PDB file of C-alpha atoms in Angstrom:
ATOM      1  CA  GLY Y 283     132.749 164.512 126.628  1.00 70.00           C
ATOM      2  CA  ALA Y 284     131.515 164.019 123.092  1.00 79.00           C
ATOM      3  CA  VAL Y 285     130.681 167.218 121.233  1.00 88.00           C
ATOM      4  CA  VAL Y 286     128.652 167.702 118.087  1.00 92.00           C
ATOM      5  CA  SER Y 287     128.870 171.028 116.332  1.00 95.00           C
ATOM      6  CA  GLN Y 288     125.985 172.136 114.146  1.00 97.00           C
ATOM      7  CA  HIS Y 289     125.716 175.241 112.025  1.00 96.00           C
ATOM      8  CA  PRO Y 290     124.268 177.541 111.138  1.00 97.00           C
ATOM      9  CA  SER Y 291     122.258 178.066 114.291  1.00 96.00           C
ATOM     10  CA  ARG Y 292     119.769 180.270 112.499  1.00 97.00           C
ATOM     11  CA  VAL Y 293     119.035 180.808 108.852  1.00 97.00           C
ATOM     12  CA  ILE Y 294     116.410 182.766 107.000  1.00 97.00           C
ATOM     13  CA  CYS Y 295     115.998 182.010 103.330  1.00 96.00           C
ATOM     14  CA  LYS Y 296     113.671 182.854 100.521  1.00 97.00           C
ATOM     15  CA  SER Y 297     111.117 180.383  99.291  1.00 97.00           C
ATOM     16  CA  GLY Y 298     112.530 178.233  96.503  1.00 97.00           C
ATOM     17  CA  THR Y 299     116.146 178.405  97.609  1.00 97.00           C
ATOM     18  CA  SER Y 300     118.233 175.656  99.195  1.00 97.00           C
ATOM     19  CA  VAL Y 301     119.826 175.596 102.609  1.00 98.00           C
ATOM     20  CA  LYS Y 302     122.671 173.402 103.827  1.00 97.00           C
ATOM     21  CA  ILE Y 303     123.068 172.461 107.469  1.00 98.00           C
ATOM     22  CA  GLU Y 304     126.289 170.901 108.731  1.00 97.00           C
ATOM     23  CA  CYS Y 305     126.792 168.593 111.642  1.00 95.00           C
ATOM     24  CA  ARG Y 306     130.277 167.679 112.836  1.00 94.00           C
ATOM     25  CA  SER Y 307     131.444 165.357 115.569  1.00 90.00           C
ATOM     26  CA  LEU Y 308     134.449 167.121 117.074  1.00 90.00           C
ATOM     27  CA  ASP Y 309     136.170 164.525 119.196  1.00 84.00           C
ATOM     28  CA  PHE Y 310     134.816 161.173 118.121  1.00 82.00           C
ATOM     29  CA  GLN Y 311     133.968 159.252 115.011  1.00 84.00           C
ATOM     30  CA  ALA Y 312     130.260 159.189 114.409  1.00 83.00           C
ATOM     31  CA  THR Y 313     129.343 155.877 112.887  1.00 80.00           C
ATOM     32  CA  THR Y 314     125.765 156.975 112.542  1.00 86.00           C
ATOM     33  CA  MET Y 315     124.164 160.382 112.394  1.00 90.00           C
ATOM     34  CA  PHE Y 316     120.496 161.128 112.807  1.00 93.00           C
ATOM     35  CA  TRP Y 317     118.548 164.122 111.569  1.00 96.00           C
ATOM     36  CA  TYR Y 318     115.451 165.316 113.402  1.00 96.00           C
ATOM     37  CA  ARG Y 319     112.887 167.994 112.812  1.00 96.00           C
ATOM     38  CA  GLN Y 320     111.040 169.668 115.656  1.00 95.00           C
ATOM     39  CA  PHE Y 321     108.013 171.897 115.142  1.00 94.00           C
ATOM     40  CA  PRO Y 322     106.993 174.321 117.895  1.00 91.00           C
ATOM     41  CA  LYS Y 323     105.722 172.621 121.025  1.00 90.00           C
ATOM     42  CA  GLN Y 324     106.198 169.194 119.498  1.00 93.00           C
ATOM     43  CA  SER Y 325     108.578 166.318 119.983  1.00 94.00           C
ATOM     44  CA  LEU Y 326     111.624 165.507 117.913  1.00 94.00           C
ATOM     45  CA  MET Y 327     110.677 163.561 114.810  1.00 94.00           C
ATOM     46  CA  LEU Y 328     113.336 161.479 113.128  1.00 93.00           C
ATOM     47  CA  MET Y 329     113.760 162.363 109.469  1.00 95.00           C
ATOM     48  CA  ALA Y 330     116.587 160.081 108.435  1.00 94.00           C
ATOM     49  CA  THR Y 331     119.478 157.957 109.583  1.00 91.00           C
ATOM     50  CA  SER Y 332     122.808 158.177 107.821  1.00 89.00           C
ATOM     51  CA  ASN Y 333     125.816 155.919 108.028  1.00 84.00           C
ATOM     52  CA  GLU Y 334     129.196 157.025 106.775  1.00 80.00           C
ATOM     53  CA  GLY Y 335     129.721 156.164 103.136  1.00 80.00           C
ATOM     54  CA  SER Y 336     126.236 154.867 102.458  1.00 82.00           C
ATOM     55  CA  LYS Y 337     122.863 156.252 101.480  1.00 86.00           C
ATOM     56  CA  ALA Y 338     120.645 157.639 104.184  1.00 91.00           C
ATOM     57  CA  THR Y 339     117.568 155.780 105.336  1.00 91.00           C
ATOM     58  CA  TYR Y 340     114.557 158.061 105.373  1.00 94.00           C
ATOM     59  CA  GLU Y 341     111.534 157.780 107.611  1.00 92.00           C
ATOM     60  CA  GLN Y 342     108.131 157.367 106.076  1.00 91.00           C
ATOM     61  CA  GLY Y 343     106.764 160.616 104.745  1.00 93.00           C
ATOM     62  CA  VAL Y 344     110.140 162.328 104.433  1.00 95.00           C
ATOM     63  CA  GLU Y 345     111.028 163.179 100.835  1.00 94.00           C
ATOM     64  CA  LYS Y 346     114.564 162.055 100.099  1.00 93.00           C
ATOM     65  CA  ASP Y 347     114.827 164.313  97.054  1.00 94.00           C
ATOM     66  CA  LYS Y 348     113.885 167.333  99.124  1.00 96.00           C
ATOM     67  CA  PHE Y 349     116.019 166.612 102.167  1.00 97.00           C
ATOM     68  CA  LEU Y 350     119.408 165.578 100.826  1.00 96.00           C
ATOM     69  CA  ILE Y 351     121.698 163.964 103.356  1.00 94.00           C
ATOM     70  CA  ASN Y 352     125.382 163.382 102.807  1.00 91.00           C
ATOM     71  CA  HIS Y 353     127.592 161.565 105.313  1.00 88.00           C
ATOM     72  CA  ALA Y 354     130.908 161.647 103.521  1.00 81.00           C
ATOM     73  CA  SER Y 355     133.142 161.111 106.522  1.00 88.00           C
ATOM     74  CA  LEU Y 356     132.979 159.799 110.050  1.00 86.00           C
ATOM     75  CA  THR Y 357     132.887 163.337 111.389  1.00 90.00           C
ATOM     76  CA  LEU Y 358     130.634 165.221 109.002  1.00 92.00           C
ATOM     77  CA  SER Y 359     127.045 164.918 107.857  1.00 93.00           C
ATOM     78  CA  THR Y 360     125.079 167.537 105.949  1.00 95.00           C
ATOM     79  CA  LEU Y 361     121.393 168.083 105.417  1.00 97.00           C
ATOM     80  CA  THR Y 362     120.334 170.173 102.444  1.00 97.00           C
ATOM     81  CA  VAL Y 363     116.783 171.418 102.317  1.00 97.00           C
ATOM     82  CA  THR Y 364     116.137 171.921  98.623  1.00 97.00           C
ATOM     83  CA  SER Y 365     113.550 174.284  97.188  1.00 96.00           C
ATOM     84  CA  ALA Y 366     112.535 175.319 100.667  1.00 97.00           C
ATOM     85  CA  HIS Y 367     108.964 176.429 101.343  1.00 96.00           C
ATOM     86  CA  PRO Y 368     107.457 178.174 104.372  1.00 96.00           C
ATOM     87  CA  GLU Y 369     106.123 174.851 105.682  1.00 96.00           C
ATOM     88  CA  ASP Y 370     109.737 173.651 105.943  1.00 96.00           C
ATOM     89  CA  SER Y 371     110.343 176.263 108.606  1.00 97.00           C
ATOM     90  CA  SER Y 372     111.310 174.307 111.695  1.00 96.00           C
ATOM     91  CA  PHE Y 373     114.073 173.471 114.159  1.00 97.00           C
ATOM     92  CA  TYR Y 374     116.434 170.918 112.612  1.00 97.00           C
ATOM     93  CA  ILE Y 375     118.759 169.032 114.893  1.00 97.00           C
ATOM     94  CA  CYS Y 376     121.299 166.306 114.347  1.00 96.00           C
ATOM     95  CA  SER Y 377     122.683 163.720 116.682  1.00 93.00           C
ATOM     96  CA  ALA Y 378     125.626 161.399 116.393  1.00 89.00           C
ATOM     97  CA  SER Y 379     126.167 157.925 117.691  1.00 80.00           C
ATOM     98  CA  SER Y 380     129.316 155.847 117.860  1.00 72.00           C
ATOM     99  CA  VAL Y 381     130.199 152.227 118.366  1.00 65.00           C
ATOM    100  CA  GLN Y 382     132.672 153.418 120.968  1.00 58.00           C
ATOM    101  CA  GLY Y 383     131.719 153.997 124.543  1.00 49.00           C
ATOM    102  CA  ALA Y 384     128.136 153.759 125.660  1.00 54.00           C
ATOM    103  CA  LEU Y 385     126.500 154.598 122.338  1.00 62.00           C
ATOM    104  CA  ILE Y 386     124.998 157.705 123.856  1.00 73.00           C
ATOM    105  CA  ASP Y 387     123.438 160.022 121.301  1.00 84.00           C
ATOM    106  CA  THR Y 388     125.065 163.428 121.270  1.00 87.00           C
ATOM    107  CA  PHE Y 389     122.977 166.262 119.879  1.00 93.00           C
ATOM    108  CA  GLY Y 390     124.043 169.252 117.852  1.00 95.00           C
ATOM    109  CA  SER Y 391     122.873 172.694 118.898  1.00 95.00           C
ATOM    110  CA  GLY Y 392     120.129 172.788 116.292  1.00 96.00           C
ATOM    111  CA  THR Y 393     119.319 175.046 113.354  1.00 97.00           C
ATOM    112  CA  ARG Y 394     116.292 177.325 113.305  1.00 97.00           C
ATOM    113  CA  LEU Y 395     115.221 177.532 109.660  1.00 97.00           C
ATOM    114  CA  THR Y 396     112.772 180.212 108.619  1.00 97.00           C
ATOM    115  CA  VAL Y 397     111.590 180.245 105.011  1.00 97.00           C
ATOM    116  CA  VAL Y 398     109.981 183.488 103.913  1.00 97.00           C
TER     117      VAL Y 398
ATOM    118  CA  GLY G  97     108.703 150.000 115.064  1.00 80.00           C
ATOM    119  CA  GLU G  98     108.998 151.464 118.515  1.00 86.00           C
ATOM    120  CA  ASN G  99     106.258 153.677 119.927  1.00 91.00           C
ATOM    121  CA  VAL G 100     106.820 155.760 123.049  1.00 95.00           C
ATOM    122  CA  GLU G 101     103.960 157.392 124.925  1.00 97.00           C
ATOM    123  CA  GLN G 102     104.639 160.070 127.535  1.00 98.00           C
ATOM    124  CA  HIS G 103     102.379 161.535 130.214  1.00 97.00           C
ATOM    125  CA  PRO G 104     101.470 164.093 131.305  1.00 97.00           C
ATOM    126  CA  SER G 105     101.983 166.597 128.513  1.00 97.00           C
ATOM    127  CA  THR G 106     102.093 169.439 131.015  1.00 97.00           C
ATOM    128  CA  LEU G 107     102.902 169.390 134.706  1.00 98.00           C
ATOM    129  CA  SER G 108     102.814 172.262 137.139  1.00 98.00           C
ATOM    130  CA  VAL G 109     104.270 171.863 140.626  1.00 98.00           C
ATOM    131  CA  GLN G 110     105.162 174.102 143.511  1.00 98.00           C
ATOM    132  CA  GLU G 111     108.835 174.671 144.229  1.00 98.00           C
ATOM    133  CA  GLY G 112     110.091 171.963 146.552  1.00 97.00           C
ATOM    134  CA  ASP G 113     107.512 169.408 145.498  1.00 98.00           C
ATOM    135  CA  SER G 114     108.292 166.282 143.481  1.00 98.00           C
ATOM    136  CA  ALA G 115     107.523 165.764 139.821  1.00 98.00           C
ATOM    137  CA  VAL G 116     106.944 162.431 138.119  1.00 98.00           C
ATOM    138  CA  ILE G 117     106.791 161.846 134.378  1.00 98.00           C
ATOM    139  CA  LYS G 118     105.867 158.471 132.967  1.00 98.00           C
ATOM    140  CA  CYS G 119     106.581 156.772 129.655  1.00 98.00           C
ATOM    141  CA  THR G 120     105.604 153.499 128.073  1.00 97.00           C
ATOM    142  CA  TYR G 121     107.267 151.787 125.146  1.00 96.00           C
ATOM    143  CA  SER G 122     106.156 149.063 122.798  1.00 93.00           C
ATOM    144  CA  ASP G 123     109.277 147.273 121.558  1.00 90.00           C
ATOM    145  CA  SER G 124     110.587 144.718 124.029  1.00 90.00           C
ATOM    146  CA  ALA G 125     113.942 144.802 122.191  1.00 88.00           C
ATOM    147  CA  SER G 126     114.578 148.379 123.370  1.00 91.00           C
ATOM    148  CA  ASN G 127     117.188 148.380 126.076  1.00 91.00           C
ATOM    149  CA  TYR G 128     118.335 151.955 126.516  1.00 91.00           C
ATOM    150  CA  PHE G 129     116.099 154.670 127.960  1.00 95.00           C
ATOM    151  CA  PRO G 130     117.436 158.225 128.208  1.00 94.00           C
ATOM    152  CA  TRP G 131     115.706 161.315 129.509  1.00 97.00           C
ATOM    153  CA  TYR G 132     116.360 164.721 128.026  1.00 96.00           C
ATOM    154  CA  LYS G 133     115.713 168.243 129.233  1.00 97.00           C
ATOM    155  CA  GLN G 134     115.157 170.825 126.537  1.00 95.00           C
ATOM    156  CA  GLU G 135     115.005 174.548 127.102  1.00 93.00           C
ATOM    157  CA  LEU G 136     113.400 176.778 124.517  1.00 88.00           C
ATOM    158  CA  GLY G 137     115.379 176.887 121.292  1.00 87.00           C
ATOM    159  CA  LYS G 138     118.179 174.693 122.599  1.00 91.00           C
ATOM    160  CA  ARG G 139     119.356 171.173 122.101  1.00 92.00           C
ATOM    161  CA  PRO G 140     118.068 168.334 124.264  1.00 94.00           C
ATOM    162  CA  GLN G 141     120.387 167.731 127.185  1.00 93.00           C
ATOM    163  CA  LEU G 142     120.775 164.226 128.536  1.00 93.00           C
ATOM    164  CA  ILE G 143     119.973 164.317 132.246  1.00 96.00           C
ATOM    165  CA  ILE G 144     119.840 160.642 133.123  1.00 96.00           C
ATOM    166  CA  ASP G 145     119.573 157.312 131.383  1.00 94.00           C
ATOM    167  CA  ILE G 146     118.962 153.707 132.288  1.00 94.00           C
ATOM    168  CA  ARG G 147     119.698 150.439 130.604  1.00 90.00           C
ATOM    169  CA  SER G 148     117.515 147.405 130.749  1.00 85.00           C
ATOM    170  CA  ASN G 149     119.799 145.479 133.068  1.00 85.00           C
ATOM    171  CA  VAL G 150     118.904 147.720 136.016  1.00 86.00           C
ATOM    172  CA  GLY G 151     115.614 148.753 137.547  1.00 92.00           C
ATOM    173  CA  GLU G 152     116.506 152.088 139.081  1.00 95.00           C
ATOM    174  CA  LYS G 153     119.148 154.764 138.840  1.00 95.00           C
ATOM    175  CA  LYS G 154     119.588 157.918 140.850  1.00 96.00           C
ATOM    176  CA  ASP G 155     121.635 161.058 140.402  1.00 95.00           C
ATOM    177  CA  GLN G 156     121.125 163.618 143.170  1.00 96.00           C
ATOM    178  CA  ARG G 157     117.555 164.952 142.801  1.00 97.00           C
ATOM    179  CA  ILE G 158     116.812 162.919 139.696  1.00 98.00           C
ATOM    180  CA  ALA G 159     115.923 159.241 139.526  1.00 98.00           C
ATOM    181  CA  VAL G 160     114.636 156.930 136.843  1.00 98.00           C
ATOM    182  CA  THR G 161     112.856 153.632 137.307  1.00 97.00           C
ATOM    183  CA  LEU G 162     112.318 150.935 134.710  1.00 97.00           C
ATOM    184  CA  ASN G 163     109.803 148.111 134.662  1.00 95.00           C
ATOM    185  CA  LYS G 164     110.728 145.871 131.743  1.00 93.00           C
ATOM    186  CA  THR G 165     107.809 143.538 132.208  1.00 93.00           C
ATOM    187  CA  ALA G 166     105.282 146.337 131.981  1.00 95.00           C
ATOM    188  CA  LYS G 167     107.421 148.271 129.472  1.00 95.00           C
ATOM    189  CA  HIS G 168     107.299 151.524 131.320  1.00 96.00           C
ATOM    190  CA  PHE G 169     109.818 153.873 132.840  1.00 97.00           C
ATOM    191  CA  SER G 170     109.507 157.006 134.898  1.00 98.00           C
ATOM    192  CA  LEU G 171     111.453 160.133 135.747  1.00 98.00           C
ATOM    193  CA  HIS G 172     111.325 161.413 139.298  1.00 98.00           C
ATOM    194  CA  ILE G 173     112.546 164.877 140.246  1.00 98.00           C
ATOM    195  CA  THR G 174     112.568 165.698 143.943  1.00 98.00           C
ATOM    196  CA  GLU G 175     112.834 169.109 145.616  1.00 98.00           C
ATOM    197  CA  THR G 176     112.005 170.843 142.359  1.00 98.00           C
ATOM    198  CA  GLN G 177     113.446 174.271 141.664  1.00 97.00           C
ATOM    199  CA  PRO G 178     112.323 176.973 139.202  1.00 96.00           C
ATOM    200  CA  GLU G 179     115.335 176.183 137.015  1.00 96.00           C
ATOM    201  CA  ASP G 180     113.925 172.688 136.517  1.00 97.00           C
ATOM    202  CA  SER G 181     111.215 174.277 134.379  1.00 97.00           C
ATOM    203  CA  ALA G 182     111.665 172.984 130.821  1.00 97.00           C
ATOM    204  CA  VAL G 183     110.351 170.371 128.437  1.00 97.00           C
ATOM    205  CA  TYR G 184     111.382 166.834 129.280  1.00 97.00           C
ATOM    206  CA  PHE G 185     111.498 164.017 126.742  1.00 97.00           C
ATOM    207  CA  CYS G 186     111.821 160.325 127.339  1.00 97.00           C
ATOM    208  CA  ALA G 187     113.197 158.083 124.620  1.00 96.00           C
ATOM    209  CA  ALA G 188     113.917 154.460 123.869  1.00 94.00           C
ATOM    210  CA  LYS G 189     116.309 152.626 121.574  1.00 89.00           C
ATOM    211  CA  GLY G 190     118.034 149.311 120.960  1.00 79.00           C
ATOM    212  CA  HIS G 191     121.709 148.726 121.679  1.00 65.00           C
ATOM    213  CA  ASN G 192     123.153 149.004 118.182  1.00 62.00           C
ATOM    214  CA  ALA G 193     124.686 152.254 116.961  1.00 50.00           C
ATOM    215  CA  GLY G 194     122.327 152.243 114.006  1.00 65.00           C
ATOM    216  CA  ASN G 195     119.283 152.061 116.213  1.00 78.00           C
ATOM    217  CA  MET G 196     117.550 155.375 116.426  1.00 84.00           C
ATOM    218  CA  LEU G 197     115.978 157.039 119.414  1.00 90.00           C
ATOM    219  CA  THR G 198     112.212 157.143 119.513  1.00 92.00           C
ATOM    220  CA  PHE G 199     111.015 160.069 121.554  1.00 95.00           C
ATOM    221  CA  GLY G 200     107.953 160.510 123.681  1.00 96.00           C
ATOM    222  CA  GLY G 201     105.759 163.527 123.070  1.00 96.00           C
ATOM    223  CA  GLY G 202     107.345 165.603 125.793  1.00 97.00           C
ATOM    224  CA  THR G 203     106.246 167.043 129.130  1.00 97.00           C
ATOM    225  CA  ARG G 204     106.295 170.745 129.826  1.00 97.00           C
ATOM    226  CA  LEU G 205     107.252 171.089 133.489  1.00 98.00           C
ATOM    227  CA  MET G 206     106.559 174.352 135.242  1.00 97.00           C
ATOM    228  CA  VAL G 207     107.910 174.851 138.744  1.00 97.00           C
ATOM    229  CA  LYS G 208     106.229 177.749 140.490  1.00 96.00           C
ATOM    230  CA  PRO G 209     108.299 179.640 143.043  1.00 93.00           C
TER     231      PRO G 209
END
């Protein structure tokens, strides 16, 4: 079945630094990729939607200059958390959707970001 | 936009009993309703889904029902086992690839042996 690879799985960074998270669709072309953030004991909250070759669409309250999303190809999307602060510590997870098949969303394995 | 409400937030059942989780949605244009199981620190795993052209779907011990008129759908797990313990999320979306999933708040299911 469809597989989405996400890495790193865990990252600890210092406050003020930037962190890049990659999400790759391994065996299908992801027309659309979604980035979510999940705080402990909470649901997945959509941060942004990205389509290959175009600018990402951010949800209300998500700073586009802080969370940079690049979807340069049909198999790769990246999320860069810039100038990270402790409150950015969270579980970040991507999912990919395709016009092929049943349009089922396939999730990456998630990235646990800890900002110290 | 879409709004998905999920109840209960926690559910504790005895092994072998059934568990039912209910969700309501607001956007009548939504036509795809997946259910995910998420274990601590891991990705959500799709366990069953239903599209708006059917009212019920079953896969072994898991079933989902959909009432389009009332805009609610439910997950039914029968003969629960301790390994069913996890957080379950319902979600809703439209049929286009660009349509995003809107998740319910989640239900923490605990199956006591």
